[in-house]
Coordinates of C-alpha atoms in Angstrom, one line a residue:
E14 CA 78.1 267.4 68.7
E15 CA 77.3 269.3 71.8
L16 CA 79.7 267.1 73.8
A17 CA 82.4 267.7 71.2
A18 CA 81.8 271.4 71.4
L19 CA 82.3 271.1 75.2
G20 CA 85.8 269.6 74.5
H21 CA 85.1 265.8 74.6
V22 CA 86.3 263.4 71.9
V23 CA 83.2 261.3 71.1
G24 CA 83.2 257.9 69.5
S25 CA 81.0 254.8 69.5
L26 CA 81.3 251.1 70.3
A27 CA 81.8 250.5 66.6
A28 CA 84.4 253.3 66.2
P29 CA 85.9 254.1 69.6
P30 CA 88.4 257.0 70.0
A31 CA 92.1 256.3 70.2
R32 CA 92.4 256.4 74.0
P33 CA 89.0 256.2 75.6
V34 CA 88.8 256.9 79.3
A35 CA 85.0 256.8 79.8
G36 CA 81.9 255.5 78.2
V37 CA 78.2 256.4 78.3
L38 CA 75.7 253.5 78.5
A39 CA 72.0 254.0 78.2
V40 CA 70.0 251.2 79.9
A41 CA 66.4 250.3 79.3
P42 CA 64.4 248.4 81.9
G43 CA 64.8 245.1 80.2
G44 CA 68.6 245.5 79.5
L45 CA 70.0 245.2 83.0
E46 CA 71.7 241.8 82.3
A47 CA 73.4 243.1 79.1
A48 CA 74.4 246.3 80.9
E49 CA 76.1 244.3 83.6
G50 CA 78.2 242.4 81.0
I51 CA 79.2 245.6 79.2
L52 CA 80.2 247.4 82.5
R53 CA 82.3 244.4 83.5
D54 CA 84.1 244.5 80.2
W55 CA 84.7 248.3 80.5
R56 CA 86.0 247.9 84.0
L57 CA 88.5 245.3 82.8
R58 CA 89.6 247.7 80.1
G59 CA 90.0 250.6 82.6
L60 CA 87.0 252.6 81.3
A61 CA 84.9 254.6 83.6
A62 CA 81.1 254.3 83.0
V63 CA 78.3 256.8 83.0
C64 CA 75.0 255.0 83.1
L65 CA 71.8 256.6 81.8
A66 CA 68.5 254.9 83.0
E67 CA 65.6 255.2 80.7
G68 CA 62.2 255.8 82.1
G69 CA 63.4 256.9 85.5
D70 CA 62.3 253.5 87.0
A71 CA 63.3 253.4 90.7
A72 CA 64.0 249.6 90.6
L73 CA 66.2 250.1 87.5
L74 CA 68.1 252.9 89.1
S75 CA 68.7 250.9 92.2
A76 CA 69.9 247.9 90.2
L77 CA 72.3 250.1 88.2
A78 CA 73.6 251.7 91.3
G79 CA 74.6 248.2 92.5
L80 CA 76.8 247.9 89.5
E81 CA 78.9 250.8 90.8
P82 CA 79.2 253.0 87.7
A83 CA 81.2 256.2 87.9
A84 CA 78.0 258.2 87.5
L85 CA 74.2 257.3 87.2
L86 CA 71.7 259.7 85.6
P87 CA 68.1 259.3 84.6
L88 CA 67.0 260.1 81.1
P89 CA 66.5 262.6 79.6
V90 CA 69.7 264.4 80.5
S91 CA 71.1 267.7 79.1
P92 CA 74.5 267.7 77.3
P93 CA 76.1 270.0 79.9
V94 CA 75.1 267.7 82.8
L95 CA 76.3 264.7 80.8
A96 CA 79.6 266.6 80.1
V97 CA 80.1 267.2 83.9
A98 CA 79.4 263.6 84.6
L99 CA 81.9 262.5 82.0
D100 CA 84.5 264.9 83.4
G101 CA 84.0 263.3 86.8
A102 CA 84.2 259.8 85.4
A103 CA 87.4 260.7 83.5
G104 CA 88.9 262.0 86.7
Q105 CA 87.9 258.9 88.6
C106 CA 89.4 256.9 85.8
G107 CA 92.7 258.7 86.1
E108 CA 92.7 258.0 89.9
D109 CA 91.9 254.4 89.2
V110 CA 94.6 254.1 86.6
G111 CA 97.2 255.6 89.0
E112 CA 96.1 253.3 91.8
R113 CA 96.3 250.3 89.4
L114 CA 99.8 251.3 88.2
A115 CA 100.9 251.6 91.8
V116 CA 99.6 248.1 92.5
L117 CA 101.3 246.8 89.4
K118 CA 104.6 248.5 90.4
S119 CA 104.3 247.0 93.9
L120 CA 103.7 243.5 92.4
M121 CA 106.7 243.9 90.1
D122 CA 109.0 244.9 92.9
A123 CA 107.7 242.0 95.1
A124 CA 108.7 239.4 92.4
V125 CA 112.0 237.6 92.9
N126 CA 112.7 237.3 89.2
P127 CA 114.0 240.3 87.2
I128 CA 111.1 242.0 85.3
Y129 CA 111.5 244.8 82.8
V130 CA 109.4 246.7 80.2
Q131 CA 111.0 248.2 77.0
D132 CA 109.6 250.6 74.5
K133 CA 109.8 249.9 70.7
A134 CA 113.3 251.4 70.6
G135 CA 114.6 249.1 73.2
H136 CA 114.8 251.6 76.1
Y137 CA 113.9 250.4 79.5
I138 CA 110.7 252.2 80.7
G139 CA 110.1 250.1 83.7
V140 CA 112.2 247.6 85.8
N141 CA 111.6 246.0 89.1
R142 CA 114.0 245.9 92.1
A143 CA 115.3 242.4 91.2
F144 CA 116.3 243.6 87.8
A145 CA 118.0 246.7 89.2
A146 CA 119.8 244.6 91.8
F147 CA 121.0 242.2 89.1
L148 CA 122.5 245.2 87.2
G149 CA 123.8 246.8 90.4
V150 CA 122.0 250.1 89.7
T151 CA 119.0 252.0 91.0
I152 CA 115.7 251.7 89.2
E153 CA 115.8 255.4 88.2
S154 CA 119.2 255.1 86.7
A155 CA 118.2 252.0 84.6
L156 CA 115.3 253.8 83.0
G157 CA 116.0 255.1 79.5
L158 CA 119.0 252.7 79.0
T159 CA 119.2 250.0 76.4
A160 CA 120.6 246.5 76.6
G161 CA 123.5 247.6 74.5
A162 CA 124.4 250.4 77.0
I163 CA 124.3 247.9 79.9
F164 CA 125.8 244.7 78.6
S165 CA 128.5 243.9 76.0
D166 CA 128.1 244.9 72.4
E167 CA 127.6 241.2 71.4
V168 CA 124.8 240.7 73.9
G169 CA 123.3 244.1 73.1
D170 CA 123.2 243.2 69.3
S171 CA 121.7 239.8 70.0
L172 CA 119.0 241.2 72.2
A173 CA 118.2 244.0 69.7
E174 CA 117.8 241.4 67.0
R175 CA 115.4 239.4 69.2
D176 CA 113.5 242.7 69.9
R177 CA 112.9 243.3 66.2
E178 CA 111.8 239.7 65.8
I179 CA 109.2 239.7 68.6
L180 CA 107.8 243.2 67.7
A181 CA 107.3 242.0 64.1
Q182 CA 105.9 238.5 64.8
G183 CA 104.4 238.7 68.3
G184 CA 103.9 235.6 70.3
V185 CA 106.1 234.5 73.3
Q186 CA 109.8 234.4 73.1
Q187 CA 112.1 232.2 75.2
F188 CA 115.8 232.0 75.1
E189 CA 118.9 231.6 77.3
V190 CA 121.6 234.2 77.7
V191 CA 124.8 234.2 79.7
L192 CA 125.3 237.6 81.4
E193 CA 127.5 239.0 84.2
D194 CA 125.8 240.4 87.2
A195 CA 126.8 243.4 89.3
S196 CA 129.6 241.5 91.0
G197 CA 131.0 240.2 87.7
R198 CA 129.8 236.6 88.2
E199 CA 128.6 234.7 85.1
R200 CA 124.9 234.0 85.3
H201 CA 122.7 231.9 83.1
L202 CA 119.3 233.5 82.5
I203 CA 116.3 232.3 80.6
F204 CA 114.2 235.1 79.3
H205 CA 110.4 234.8 78.6
R206 CA 109.2 237.9 76.6
A207 CA 106.1 239.1 74.9
R208 CA 105.1 242.3 73.2
F209 CA 102.4 244.6 74.4
E210 CA 100.0 246.6 72.3
D211 CA 97.8 249.7 72.6
G212 CA 94.0 249.6 72.2
A213 CA 94.3 249.6 68.4
G214 CA 96.6 246.6 68.4
V215 CA 99.7 248.5 67.5
P216 CA 102.9 247.1 69.2
Q217 CA 104.2 249.5 71.8
G218 CA 107.0 247.5 73.4
I219 CA 108.2 244.4 75.2
V220 CA 107.7 243.0 78.6
G221 CA 110.2 240.4 79.8
V222 CA 110.8 238.1 82.8
A223 CA 114.2 236.6 83.5
T224 CA 114.8 233.4 85.4
D225 CA 118.2 232.7 86.9
V226 CA 119.1 229.0 86.2
T227 CA 122.8 229.3 87.1
D228 CA 122.5 226.9 90.1
S229 CA 120.5 224.5 88.0
K230 CA 123.2 224.6 85.3
R231 CA 125.9 224.0 87.9
V232 CA 124.0 221.0 89.3
E233 CA 123.5 219.7 85.8
K234 CA 127.2 220.0 85.1
D235 CA 128.1 218.3 88.4
L236 CA 125.7 215.5 87.5
R237 CA 127.2 215.1 84.0
D238 CA 130.7 215.1 85.5
E239 CA 129.7 212.4 88.1
Q240 CA 128.1 210.4 85.4
E241 CA 131.2 210.6 83.3
V242 CA 133.4 209.6 86.2
L243 CA 131.1 206.6 86.9
R244 CA 131.1 205.7 83.2
R245 CA 134.9 205.7 83.1
I246 CA 135.1 203.7 86.3
L247 CA 132.7 201.1 84.9
A248 CA 134.6 201.0 81.6
G249 CA 137.9 200.7 83.6
I250 CA 136.7 197.8 85.6
R251 CA 135.0 196.3 82.6
A252 CA 131.6 195.9 84.2
G253 CA 128.5 195.2 82.0
I254 CA 125.4 197.0 83.1
F255 CA 121.8 195.9 82.3
I256 CA 118.9 198.1 83.4
I257 CA 115.6 196.1 83.3
D258 CA 112.0 197.0 84.1
P259 CA 110.9 194.1 86.4
S260 CA 107.2 194.6 85.6
T261 CA 107.6 194.2 81.8
Q262 CA 110.9 192.3 81.9
V263 CA 112.1 194.6 79.1
V264 CA 115.8 195.7 78.9
E265 CA 115.7 199.6 79.1
D266 CA 119.4 200.3 78.7
V267 CA 122.8 198.7 78.5
N268 CA 126.4 200.0 78.4
P269 CA 129.0 199.1 75.8
M270 CA 130.6 196.4 78.0
A271 CA 127.2 194.6 78.3
E272 CA 127.0 194.5 74.5
E273 CA 130.5 193.0 74.4
L274 CA 129.7 190.4 77.0
C275 CA 126.5 189.4 75.3
G276 CA 127.9 189.4 71.8
R277 CA 125.0 191.5 70.7
T278 CA 124.4 195.2 69.7
R279 CA 122.5 197.7 71.7
E280 CA 119.7 197.6 69.2
E281 CA 119.4 193.8 69.7
L282 CA 119.2 194.2 73.5
V283 CA 117.3 197.4 74.3
G284 CA 113.5 197.1 74.1
K285 CA 113.7 193.3 74.1
R286 CA 112.6 191.0 76.9
C287 CA 115.4 190.0 79.3
G288 CA 114.4 186.3 78.8
G289 CA 116.3 186.5 75.5
I290 CA 119.5 186.6 77.5
V291 CA 120.3 183.0 78.6
W292 CA 121.9 182.5 82.0
T293 CA 122.9 179.2 83.6
D294 CA 124.5 178.1 86.8
P295 CA 128.1 176.6 86.7
E296 CA 126.6 173.2 86.1
G297 CA 124.7 174.4 83.0
R298 CA 121.2 174.5 84.6
P299 CA 119.0 177.4 83.3
L300 CA 118.5 180.2 85.8
P301 CA 115.1 182.0 86.5
T302 CA 114.2 185.1 84.5
C303 CA 114.7 188.7 85.8
S304 CA 111.1 188.8 87.2
V305 CA 112.2 186.3 89.9
L306 CA 115.5 188.2 90.5
A307 CA 113.5 191.3 91.5
E308 CA 112.4 189.5 94.6
R309 CA 115.9 189.3 96.0
N310 CA 119.3 190.9 95.6
I311 CA 122.1 188.8 94.1
V312 CA 125.7 189.5 95.1
N313 CA 128.7 188.1 93.3
E314 CA 127.1 184.9 92.2
E315 CA 128.9 182.8 89.6
M316 CA 127.0 182.1 86.5
R317 CA 127.4 181.3 82.8
L318 CA 126.3 183.6 80.0
V319 CA 125.4 181.8 76.8
H320 CA 126.2 183.6 73.6
P321 CA 123.9 183.4 70.5
D322 CA 126.6 181.3 68.8
G323 CA 126.6 178.8 71.7
R324 CA 129.8 180.0 73.4
I325 CA 129.6 180.0 77.1
L326 CA 131.2 182.8 79.1
P327 CA 131.8 182.5 82.9
V328 CA 130.7 185.6 84.7
I329 CA 130.1 187.0 88.2
K330 CA 126.7 188.8 88.5
T331 CA 125.3 191.2 91.0
V332 CA 121.6 192.2 90.8
V333 CA 120.2 195.1 92.9
T334 CA 116.9 196.9 92.8
A335 CA 116.8 200.7 92.8
K336 CA 114.7 203.6 91.6
R337 CA 115.5 205.2 88.3
R338 CA 113.5 208.4 87.5
G339 CA 111.0 207.4 90.2
E340 CA 110.4 203.9 89.0
L341 CA 111.8 200.6 90.4
R342 CA 114.3 199.0 88.2
L343 CA 116.7 196.0 88.2
F344 CA 120.4 196.8 87.8
E345 CA 122.4 193.7 86.7
I346 CA 126.2 194.2 87.1
V347 CA 128.2 191.5 85.3
F348 CA 132.0 190.8 85.3
D349 CA 133.7 188.5 82.8
V350 CA 135.8 186.0 84.8
S351 CA 137.2 184.1 81.9
E352 CA 140.8 185.2 82.5
R353 CA 140.4 184.4 86.2
K354 CA 139.1 181.0 85.5
A355 CA 142.0 180.4 83.1
L356 CA 144.5 181.5 85.8
E357 CA 142.7 179.2 88.3
R358 CA 143.1 176.3 85.9
Q359 CA 146.8 177.1 85.4
L360 CA 147.3 177.4 89.1
A361 CA 145.6 174.1 89.7
V362 CA 147.9 172.4 87.1
A363 CA 151.0 174.0 88.7
Q364 CA 149.8 172.8 92.1
K365 CA 149.4 169.3 90.8
L366 CA 152.9 169.4 89.2
E367 CA 154.3 170.7 92.5
S368 CA 152.6 167.8 94.4
I369 CA 154.1 165.3 91.9
G370 CA 157.5 166.8 92.3
E371 CA 157.3 166.6 96.1
L372 CA 156.2 163.0 95.8
A373 CA 159.1 162.1 93.5
A374 CA 161.5 163.8 95.8
G375 CA 160.2 161.9 98.7
I376 CA 160.4 158.6 96.8
A377 CA 164.0 159.4 95.7
H378 CA 164.9 160.2 99.2
E379 CA 163.5 156.9 100.5
I380 CA 165.4 155.0 97.8
N381 CA 168.7 156.9 98.3
T382 CA 168.9 156.4 102.1
P383 CA 169.7 152.6 102.1
T384 CA 171.8 152.8 99.0
Q385 CA 174.0 155.5 100.7
Y386 CA 174.3 153.3 103.8
I387 CA 175.6 150.3 101.9
G388 CA 178.0 152.5 99.9
D389 CA 179.5 154.0 103.0
N390 CA 180.0 150.5 104.6
L391 CA 181.7 149.2 101.4
H392 CA 184.0 152.2 101.4
F393 CA 184.8 151.6 105.1
L394 CA 185.6 148.0 104.4
S395 CA 187.7 148.8 101.4
T396 CA 189.7 151.3 103.4
A397 CA 190.1 148.9 106.2
F398 CA 191.3 146.1 104.0
D399 CA 193.8 148.4 102.3
G400 CA 195.3 149.2 105.7
V401 CA 195.6 145.5 106.7
S402 CA 197.3 144.7 103.4
Q403 CA 199.8 147.5 103.8
R404 CA 200.8 146.4 107.3
S405 CA 201.1 142.7 106.2
E406 CA 203.4 143.8 103.4
E407 CA 205.5 145.9 105.8
R408 CA 206.0 142.8 108.1
R409 CA 207.0 140.6 105.2
V410 CA 209.6 143.1 104.1
G411 CA 211.0 143.3 107.7
K412 CA 211.4 139.6 108.0
E413 CA 213.2 139.4 104.7
C414 CA 215.7 142.1 105.8
R415 CA 216.4 140.3 109.2
S416 CA 217.0 136.9 107.5
R417 CA 219.7 138.5 105.2
W418 CA 221.6 139.9 108.1

């Protein structure tokens, strides 16, 4: 009552005042250890401590002084003296709070991520340099604004709804927002937010940290684009891909072309041992399992893939080892060469027919040469005899004419 009369708001550990700044702790000679724990807790809560030592024991006073309270007095103590000590402790508390706030402000400004503090109405009451730089404003000009006043109405309404949610439910909030920075570039930010409360547990506002993931998003998009290009290339060249764990000999993944080549669905292949896929050499001899293939790379080797129904498919297979997500894996790349084999067979037949044609032409030529020779001679003789007969007839006619004259 005397302290209250001197202008102090007095409470107890069971019923503390709304905004305590200092506490009075009476310590008996046997209570040093408990006092140390209480003072540590008060220091963490920003409370200045006035310690009162019972009995005036010098050892107790020395031990309490080592705990560095704001003030240390022996009991008994008069209310005016205690009031003066509390005033001094409260002033020291104010200085400590100001110093702590300065340290916190310096830490916020040193952070590379945008950090902000909002009150319950959504007004920014504290921002760091990274947040101000992102907005393209000064720290002072950002204070008092709301998200709706800075960003678009759509973004402002969305953030306001999330503000109401976290103030009502507490916990930690995480979400992604696309915003424009001061230069007008689109940025992808992930916000981590939590509400803060006063000493009585009443929500007072929200503290948030934003992480710029724009570059990560761009890299992810580039990777997706490259994967899509690779997928289309593989689909265009009709290559079947099998990804196998060499240690367990289990098929981890296949592409649609691999399903088509094997005559099996993805569910029938993935998670099963690779020994269930039967490979043979061109002569039909079984080939070793994929565990043996891990010891060497195979490049464009001709094999036969045996379907579950017994059909045999000629293929060209390449097997390489590479790391996938940090683990060594086998990549089997298979091409169907059925059409090529059919073309090779047609070409072989055509070449045989061509050889037969050339042979027949040669034989015909050899037969035709003497026949032509005989025919030419017979024609010559026939022509020659015709000339002799004609001259003989002319002589006969001439003789007849002379005999008549």
